[in-house]
PDB file of C-alpha atoms in Angstrom:
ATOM      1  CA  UNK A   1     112.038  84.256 103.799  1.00 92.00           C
ATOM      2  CA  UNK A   2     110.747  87.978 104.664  1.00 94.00           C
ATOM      3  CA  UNK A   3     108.524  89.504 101.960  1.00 97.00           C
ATOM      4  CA  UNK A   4     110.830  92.957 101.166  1.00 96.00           C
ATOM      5  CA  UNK A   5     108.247  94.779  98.849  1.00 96.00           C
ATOM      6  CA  UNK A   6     104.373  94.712  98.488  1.00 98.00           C
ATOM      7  CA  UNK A   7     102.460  96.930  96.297  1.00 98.00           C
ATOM      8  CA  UNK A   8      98.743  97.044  96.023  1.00 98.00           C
ATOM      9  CA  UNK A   9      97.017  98.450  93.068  1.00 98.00           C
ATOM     10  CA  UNK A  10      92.946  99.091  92.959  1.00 96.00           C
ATOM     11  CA  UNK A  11      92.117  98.259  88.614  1.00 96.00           C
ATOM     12  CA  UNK A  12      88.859  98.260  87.148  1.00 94.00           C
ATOM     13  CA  UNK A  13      88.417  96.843  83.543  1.00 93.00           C
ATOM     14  CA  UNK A  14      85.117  97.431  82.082  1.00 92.00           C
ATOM     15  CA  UNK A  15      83.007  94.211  81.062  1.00 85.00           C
ATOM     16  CA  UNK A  16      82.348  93.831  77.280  1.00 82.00           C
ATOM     17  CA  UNK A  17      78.217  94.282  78.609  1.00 81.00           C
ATOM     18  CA  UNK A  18      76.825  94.701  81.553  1.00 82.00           C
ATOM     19  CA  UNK A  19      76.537  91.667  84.167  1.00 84.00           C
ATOM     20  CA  UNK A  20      73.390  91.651  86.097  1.00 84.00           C
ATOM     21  CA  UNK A  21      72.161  89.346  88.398  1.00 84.00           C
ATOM     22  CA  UNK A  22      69.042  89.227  90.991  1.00 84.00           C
ATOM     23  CA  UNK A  23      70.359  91.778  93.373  1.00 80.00           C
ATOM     24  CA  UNK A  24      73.145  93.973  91.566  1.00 79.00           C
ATOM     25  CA  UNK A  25      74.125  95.178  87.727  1.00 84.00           C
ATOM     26  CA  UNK A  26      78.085  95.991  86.984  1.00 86.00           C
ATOM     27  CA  UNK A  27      79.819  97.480  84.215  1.00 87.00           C
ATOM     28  CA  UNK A  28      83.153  96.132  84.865  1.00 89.00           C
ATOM     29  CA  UNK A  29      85.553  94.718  87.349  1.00 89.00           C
ATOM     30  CA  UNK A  30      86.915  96.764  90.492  1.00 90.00           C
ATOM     31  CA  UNK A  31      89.592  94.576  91.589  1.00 94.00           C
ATOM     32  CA  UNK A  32      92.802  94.922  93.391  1.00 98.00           C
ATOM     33  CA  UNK A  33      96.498  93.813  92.182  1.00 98.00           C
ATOM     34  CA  UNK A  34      99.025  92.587  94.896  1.00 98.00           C
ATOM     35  CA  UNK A  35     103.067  92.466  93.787  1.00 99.00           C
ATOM     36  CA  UNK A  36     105.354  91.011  96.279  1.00 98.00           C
ATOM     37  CA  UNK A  37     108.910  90.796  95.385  1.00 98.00           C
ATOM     38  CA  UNK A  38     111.845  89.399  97.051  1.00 97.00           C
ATOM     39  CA  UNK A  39     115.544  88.461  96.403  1.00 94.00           C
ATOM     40  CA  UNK A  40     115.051  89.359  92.760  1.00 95.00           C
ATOM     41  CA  UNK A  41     111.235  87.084  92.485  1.00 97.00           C
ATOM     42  CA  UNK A  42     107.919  88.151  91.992  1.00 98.00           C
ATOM     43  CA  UNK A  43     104.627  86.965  92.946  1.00 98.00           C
ATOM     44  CA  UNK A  44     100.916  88.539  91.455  1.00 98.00           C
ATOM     45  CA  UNK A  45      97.929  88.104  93.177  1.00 98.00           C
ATOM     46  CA  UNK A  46      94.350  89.626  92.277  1.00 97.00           C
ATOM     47  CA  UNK A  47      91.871  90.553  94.920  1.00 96.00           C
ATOM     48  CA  UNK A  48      87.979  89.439  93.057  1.00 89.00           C
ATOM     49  CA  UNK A  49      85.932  91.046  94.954  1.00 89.00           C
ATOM     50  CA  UNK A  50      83.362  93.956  93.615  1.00 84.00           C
ATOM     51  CA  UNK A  51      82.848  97.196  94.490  1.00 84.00           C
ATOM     52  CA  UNK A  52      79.819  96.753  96.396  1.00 82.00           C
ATOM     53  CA  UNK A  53      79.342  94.562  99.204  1.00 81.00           C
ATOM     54  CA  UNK A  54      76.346  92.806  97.524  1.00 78.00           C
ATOM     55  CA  UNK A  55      77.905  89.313  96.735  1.00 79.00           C
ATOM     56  CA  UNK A  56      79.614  89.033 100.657  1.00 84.00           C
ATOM     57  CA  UNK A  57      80.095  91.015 102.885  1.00 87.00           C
ATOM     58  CA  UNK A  58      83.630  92.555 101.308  1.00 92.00           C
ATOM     59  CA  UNK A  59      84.035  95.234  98.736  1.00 93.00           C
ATOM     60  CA  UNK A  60      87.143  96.732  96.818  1.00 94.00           C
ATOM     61  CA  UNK A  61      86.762  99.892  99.655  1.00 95.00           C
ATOM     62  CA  UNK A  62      87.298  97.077 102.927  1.00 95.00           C
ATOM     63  CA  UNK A  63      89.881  94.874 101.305  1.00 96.00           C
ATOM     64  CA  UNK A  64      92.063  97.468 100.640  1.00 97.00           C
ATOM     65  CA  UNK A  65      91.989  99.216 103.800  1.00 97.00           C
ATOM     66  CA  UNK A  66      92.337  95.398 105.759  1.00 97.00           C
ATOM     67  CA  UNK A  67      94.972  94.863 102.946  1.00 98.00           C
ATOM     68  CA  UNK A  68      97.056  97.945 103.250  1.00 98.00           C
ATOM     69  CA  UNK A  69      96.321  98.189 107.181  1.00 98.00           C
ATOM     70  CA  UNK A  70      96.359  95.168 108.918  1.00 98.00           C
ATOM     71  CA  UNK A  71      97.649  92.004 106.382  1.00 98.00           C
ATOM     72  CA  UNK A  72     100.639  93.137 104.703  1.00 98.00           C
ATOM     73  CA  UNK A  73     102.103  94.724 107.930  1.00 98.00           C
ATOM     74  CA  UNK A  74     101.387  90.978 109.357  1.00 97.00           C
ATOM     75  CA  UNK A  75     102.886  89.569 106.221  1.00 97.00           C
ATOM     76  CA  UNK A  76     105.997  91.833 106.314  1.00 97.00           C
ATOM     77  CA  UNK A  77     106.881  90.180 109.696  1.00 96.00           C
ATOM     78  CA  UNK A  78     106.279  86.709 109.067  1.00 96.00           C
ATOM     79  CA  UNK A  79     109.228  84.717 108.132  1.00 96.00           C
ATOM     80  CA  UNK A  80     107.635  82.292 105.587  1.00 97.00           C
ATOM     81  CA  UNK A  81     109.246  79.227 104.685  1.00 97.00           C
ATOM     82  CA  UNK A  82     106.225  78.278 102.508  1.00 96.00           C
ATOM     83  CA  UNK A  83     102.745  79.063 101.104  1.00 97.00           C
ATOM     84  CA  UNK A  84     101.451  77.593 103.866  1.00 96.00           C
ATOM     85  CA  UNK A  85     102.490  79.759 106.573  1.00 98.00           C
ATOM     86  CA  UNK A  86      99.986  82.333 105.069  1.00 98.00           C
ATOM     87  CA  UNK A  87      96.957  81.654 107.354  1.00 97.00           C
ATOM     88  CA  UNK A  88      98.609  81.642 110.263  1.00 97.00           C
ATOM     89  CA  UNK A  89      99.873  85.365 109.326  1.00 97.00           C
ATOM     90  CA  UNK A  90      96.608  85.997 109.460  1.00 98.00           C
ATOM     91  CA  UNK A  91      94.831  84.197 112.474  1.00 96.00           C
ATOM     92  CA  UNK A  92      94.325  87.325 113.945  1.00 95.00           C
ATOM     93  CA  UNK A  93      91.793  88.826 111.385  1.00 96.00           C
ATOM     94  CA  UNK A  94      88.605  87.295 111.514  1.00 94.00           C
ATOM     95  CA  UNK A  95      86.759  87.041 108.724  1.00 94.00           C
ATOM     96  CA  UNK A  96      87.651  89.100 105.307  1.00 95.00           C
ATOM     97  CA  UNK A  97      88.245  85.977 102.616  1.00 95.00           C
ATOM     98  CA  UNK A  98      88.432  87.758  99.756  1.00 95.00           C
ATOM     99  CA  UNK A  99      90.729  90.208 101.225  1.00 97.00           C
ATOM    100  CA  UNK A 100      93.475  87.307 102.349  1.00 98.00           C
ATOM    101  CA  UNK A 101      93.013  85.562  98.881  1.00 97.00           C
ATOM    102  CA  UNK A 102      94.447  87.828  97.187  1.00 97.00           C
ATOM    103  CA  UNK A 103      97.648  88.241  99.376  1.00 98.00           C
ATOM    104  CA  UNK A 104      98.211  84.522  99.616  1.00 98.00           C
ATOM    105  CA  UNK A 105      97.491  83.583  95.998  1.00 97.00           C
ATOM    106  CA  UNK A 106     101.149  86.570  95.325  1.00 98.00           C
ATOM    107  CA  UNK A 107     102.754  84.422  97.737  1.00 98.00           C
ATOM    108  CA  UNK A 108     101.905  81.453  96.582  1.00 98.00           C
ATOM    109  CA  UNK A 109     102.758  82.244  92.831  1.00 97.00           C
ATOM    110  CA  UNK A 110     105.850  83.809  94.443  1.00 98.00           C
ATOM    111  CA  UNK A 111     107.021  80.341  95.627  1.00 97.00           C
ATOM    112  CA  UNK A 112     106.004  79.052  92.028  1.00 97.00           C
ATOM    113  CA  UNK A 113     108.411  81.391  90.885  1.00 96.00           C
ATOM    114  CA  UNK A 114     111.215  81.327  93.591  1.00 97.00           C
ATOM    115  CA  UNK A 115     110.976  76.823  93.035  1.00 96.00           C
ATOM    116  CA  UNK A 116     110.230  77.383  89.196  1.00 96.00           C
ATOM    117  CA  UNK A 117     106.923  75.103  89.358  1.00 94.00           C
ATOM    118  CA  UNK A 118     103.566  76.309  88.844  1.00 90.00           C
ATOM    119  CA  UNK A 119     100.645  76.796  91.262  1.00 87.00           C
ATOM    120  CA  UNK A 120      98.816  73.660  89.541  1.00 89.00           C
ATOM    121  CA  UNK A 121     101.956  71.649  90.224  1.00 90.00           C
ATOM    122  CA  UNK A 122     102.435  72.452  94.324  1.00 92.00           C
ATOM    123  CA  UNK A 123      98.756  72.101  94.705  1.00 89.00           C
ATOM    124  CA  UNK A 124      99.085  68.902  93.509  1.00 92.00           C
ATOM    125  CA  UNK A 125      97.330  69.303  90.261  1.00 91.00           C
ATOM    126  CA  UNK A 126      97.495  66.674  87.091  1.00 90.00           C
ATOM    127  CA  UNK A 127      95.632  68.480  84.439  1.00 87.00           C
ATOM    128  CA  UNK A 128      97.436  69.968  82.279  1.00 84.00           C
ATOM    129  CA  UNK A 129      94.603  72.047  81.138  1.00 83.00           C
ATOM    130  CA  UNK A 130      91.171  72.748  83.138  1.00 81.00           C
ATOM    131  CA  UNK A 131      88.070  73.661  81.380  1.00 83.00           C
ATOM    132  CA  UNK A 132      86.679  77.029  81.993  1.00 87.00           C
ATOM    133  CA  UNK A 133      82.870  78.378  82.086  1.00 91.00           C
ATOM    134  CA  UNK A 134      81.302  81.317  81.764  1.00 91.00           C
ATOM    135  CA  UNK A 135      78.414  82.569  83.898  1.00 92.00           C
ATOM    136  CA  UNK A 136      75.624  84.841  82.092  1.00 94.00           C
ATOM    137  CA  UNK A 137      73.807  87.707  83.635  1.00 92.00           C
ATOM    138  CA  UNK A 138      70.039  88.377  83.380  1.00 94.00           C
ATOM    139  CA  UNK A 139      69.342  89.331  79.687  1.00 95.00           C
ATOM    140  CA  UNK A 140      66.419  91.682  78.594  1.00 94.00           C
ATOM    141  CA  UNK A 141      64.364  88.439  76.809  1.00 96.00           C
ATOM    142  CA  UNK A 142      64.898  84.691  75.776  1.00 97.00           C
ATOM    143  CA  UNK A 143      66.237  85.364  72.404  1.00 98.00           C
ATOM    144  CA  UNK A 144      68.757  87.412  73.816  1.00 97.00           C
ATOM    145  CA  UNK A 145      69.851  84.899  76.144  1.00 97.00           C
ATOM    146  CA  UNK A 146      70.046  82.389  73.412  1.00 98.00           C
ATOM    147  CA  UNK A 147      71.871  84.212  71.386  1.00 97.00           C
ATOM    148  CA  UNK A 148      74.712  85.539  74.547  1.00 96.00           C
ATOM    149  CA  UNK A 149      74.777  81.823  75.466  1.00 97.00           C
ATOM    150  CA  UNK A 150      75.332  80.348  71.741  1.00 97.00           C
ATOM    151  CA  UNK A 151      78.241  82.860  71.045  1.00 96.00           C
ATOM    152  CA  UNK A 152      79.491  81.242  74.095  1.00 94.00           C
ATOM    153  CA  UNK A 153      79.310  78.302  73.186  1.00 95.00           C
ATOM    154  CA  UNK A 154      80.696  79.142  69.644  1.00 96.00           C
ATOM    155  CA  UNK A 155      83.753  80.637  71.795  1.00 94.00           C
ATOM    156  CA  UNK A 156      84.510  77.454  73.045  1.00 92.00           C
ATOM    157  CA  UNK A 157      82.828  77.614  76.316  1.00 92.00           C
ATOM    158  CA  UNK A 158      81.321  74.340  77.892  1.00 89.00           C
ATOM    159  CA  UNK A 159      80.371  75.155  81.070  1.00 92.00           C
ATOM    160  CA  UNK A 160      77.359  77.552  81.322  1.00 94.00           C
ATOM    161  CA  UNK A 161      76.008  79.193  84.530  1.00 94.00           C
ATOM    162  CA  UNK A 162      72.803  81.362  84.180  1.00 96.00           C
ATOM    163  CA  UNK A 163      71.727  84.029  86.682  1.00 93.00           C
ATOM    164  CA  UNK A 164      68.235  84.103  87.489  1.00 94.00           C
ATOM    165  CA  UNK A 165      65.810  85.719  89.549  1.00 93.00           C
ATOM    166  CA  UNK A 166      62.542  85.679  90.760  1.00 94.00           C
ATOM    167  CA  UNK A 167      60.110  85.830  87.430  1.00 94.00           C
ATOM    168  CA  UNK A 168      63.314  85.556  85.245  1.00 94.00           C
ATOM    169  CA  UNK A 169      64.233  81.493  86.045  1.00 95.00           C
ATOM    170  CA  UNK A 170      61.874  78.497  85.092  1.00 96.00           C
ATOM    171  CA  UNK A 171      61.458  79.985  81.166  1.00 97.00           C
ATOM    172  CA  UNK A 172      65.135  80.799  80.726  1.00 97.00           C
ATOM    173  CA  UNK A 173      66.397  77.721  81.722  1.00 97.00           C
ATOM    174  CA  UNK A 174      63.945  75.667  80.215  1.00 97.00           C
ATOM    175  CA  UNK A 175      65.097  77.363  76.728  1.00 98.00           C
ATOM    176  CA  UNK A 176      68.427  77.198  77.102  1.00 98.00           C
ATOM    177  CA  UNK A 177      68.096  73.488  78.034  1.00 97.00           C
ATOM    178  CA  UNK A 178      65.581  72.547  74.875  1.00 97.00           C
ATOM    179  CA  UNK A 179      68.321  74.501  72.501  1.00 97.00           C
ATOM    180  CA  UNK A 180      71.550  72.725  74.009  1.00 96.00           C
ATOM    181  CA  UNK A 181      70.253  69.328  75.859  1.00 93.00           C
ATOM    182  CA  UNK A 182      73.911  68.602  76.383  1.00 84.00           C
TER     183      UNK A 182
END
């Protein structure tokens, strides 16, 4: 099968507050859409990577130019016959994860669509439903952190990661462990 469209999309969706962690504060995502459609079938993939290269080494500015440059045109002529045939598309590239992700998660929901089972299923997945967490960003004091993390909680969240940084680390997890030992 030859991939007969792509279209990339750069989207940015502001955060409900800001996210800060030790090195960088956002105020919403900067991430970039992937469509790929053939013989009447669509696949969506999403590029997570930020707009500044302060997480990796990749930012919304690099992935799209690798994207639009160098892994689509290699995608275009590779005859795929699955999902797996991805990497090898892109042996050539060294480097870039977040780039590739997002172009071989739309192909590999575009095979979920094309064989009408979903990602979970040709992974090889048995949950039927996967529990999600959230991760918190450096608040201005304890109580504030307490309260972001209890309306998480309240929201049905189980799973709590806390960002920390030097000065900002032994305190707020201490509290946040003596509220919620569990």
């Amino acid at each position: 099968m030859h991939i007969e469209r792509v279209e990339i999309r750069r989207v940015y969706m502001p955060y409900v507050s800001p996210f800060e962690t030790s090195g960088w504060r956002e105020e919403g995502i900067h991430h970039i859409i992937i469509r790929l459609d053939v013989d009447g079938a669509t696949g969506w993939g999403e590029t997570p990577i930020g707009r500044n290269p302060f997480y990796n080494e990749e930012n919304t500015d690099t992935c799209w130019i690798l994207q639009r440059d160098y892994l689509i045109p290699s995608l275009l002529q590779t005859d795929l016959s699955s999902p797996y045939d991805v990497p090898g598309a892109f042996a050539k590239i060294r480097g870039n994860r977040m780039a590739k992700s997002g172009l071989e998660f739309a192909v590999w929901d575009l095979f979920g669509h094309i064989e009408g089972r979903s990602m979970a299923a040709m992974l090889g997945g048995t949950r039927s439903k996967v529990a999600v967490g959230v991760s918190v960003g450096i608040q201005k004091d304890i109580d504030t952190l307490l309260d972001v993390v209890g309306e998480y909680l309240d929201d049905g969240y189980r799973r709590i990661k806390l960002k920390i940084k030097p000065g900002w680390d032994i305190e707020p997890t201490r509290a946040v462990r003596e509220k919620w030992p569990d």
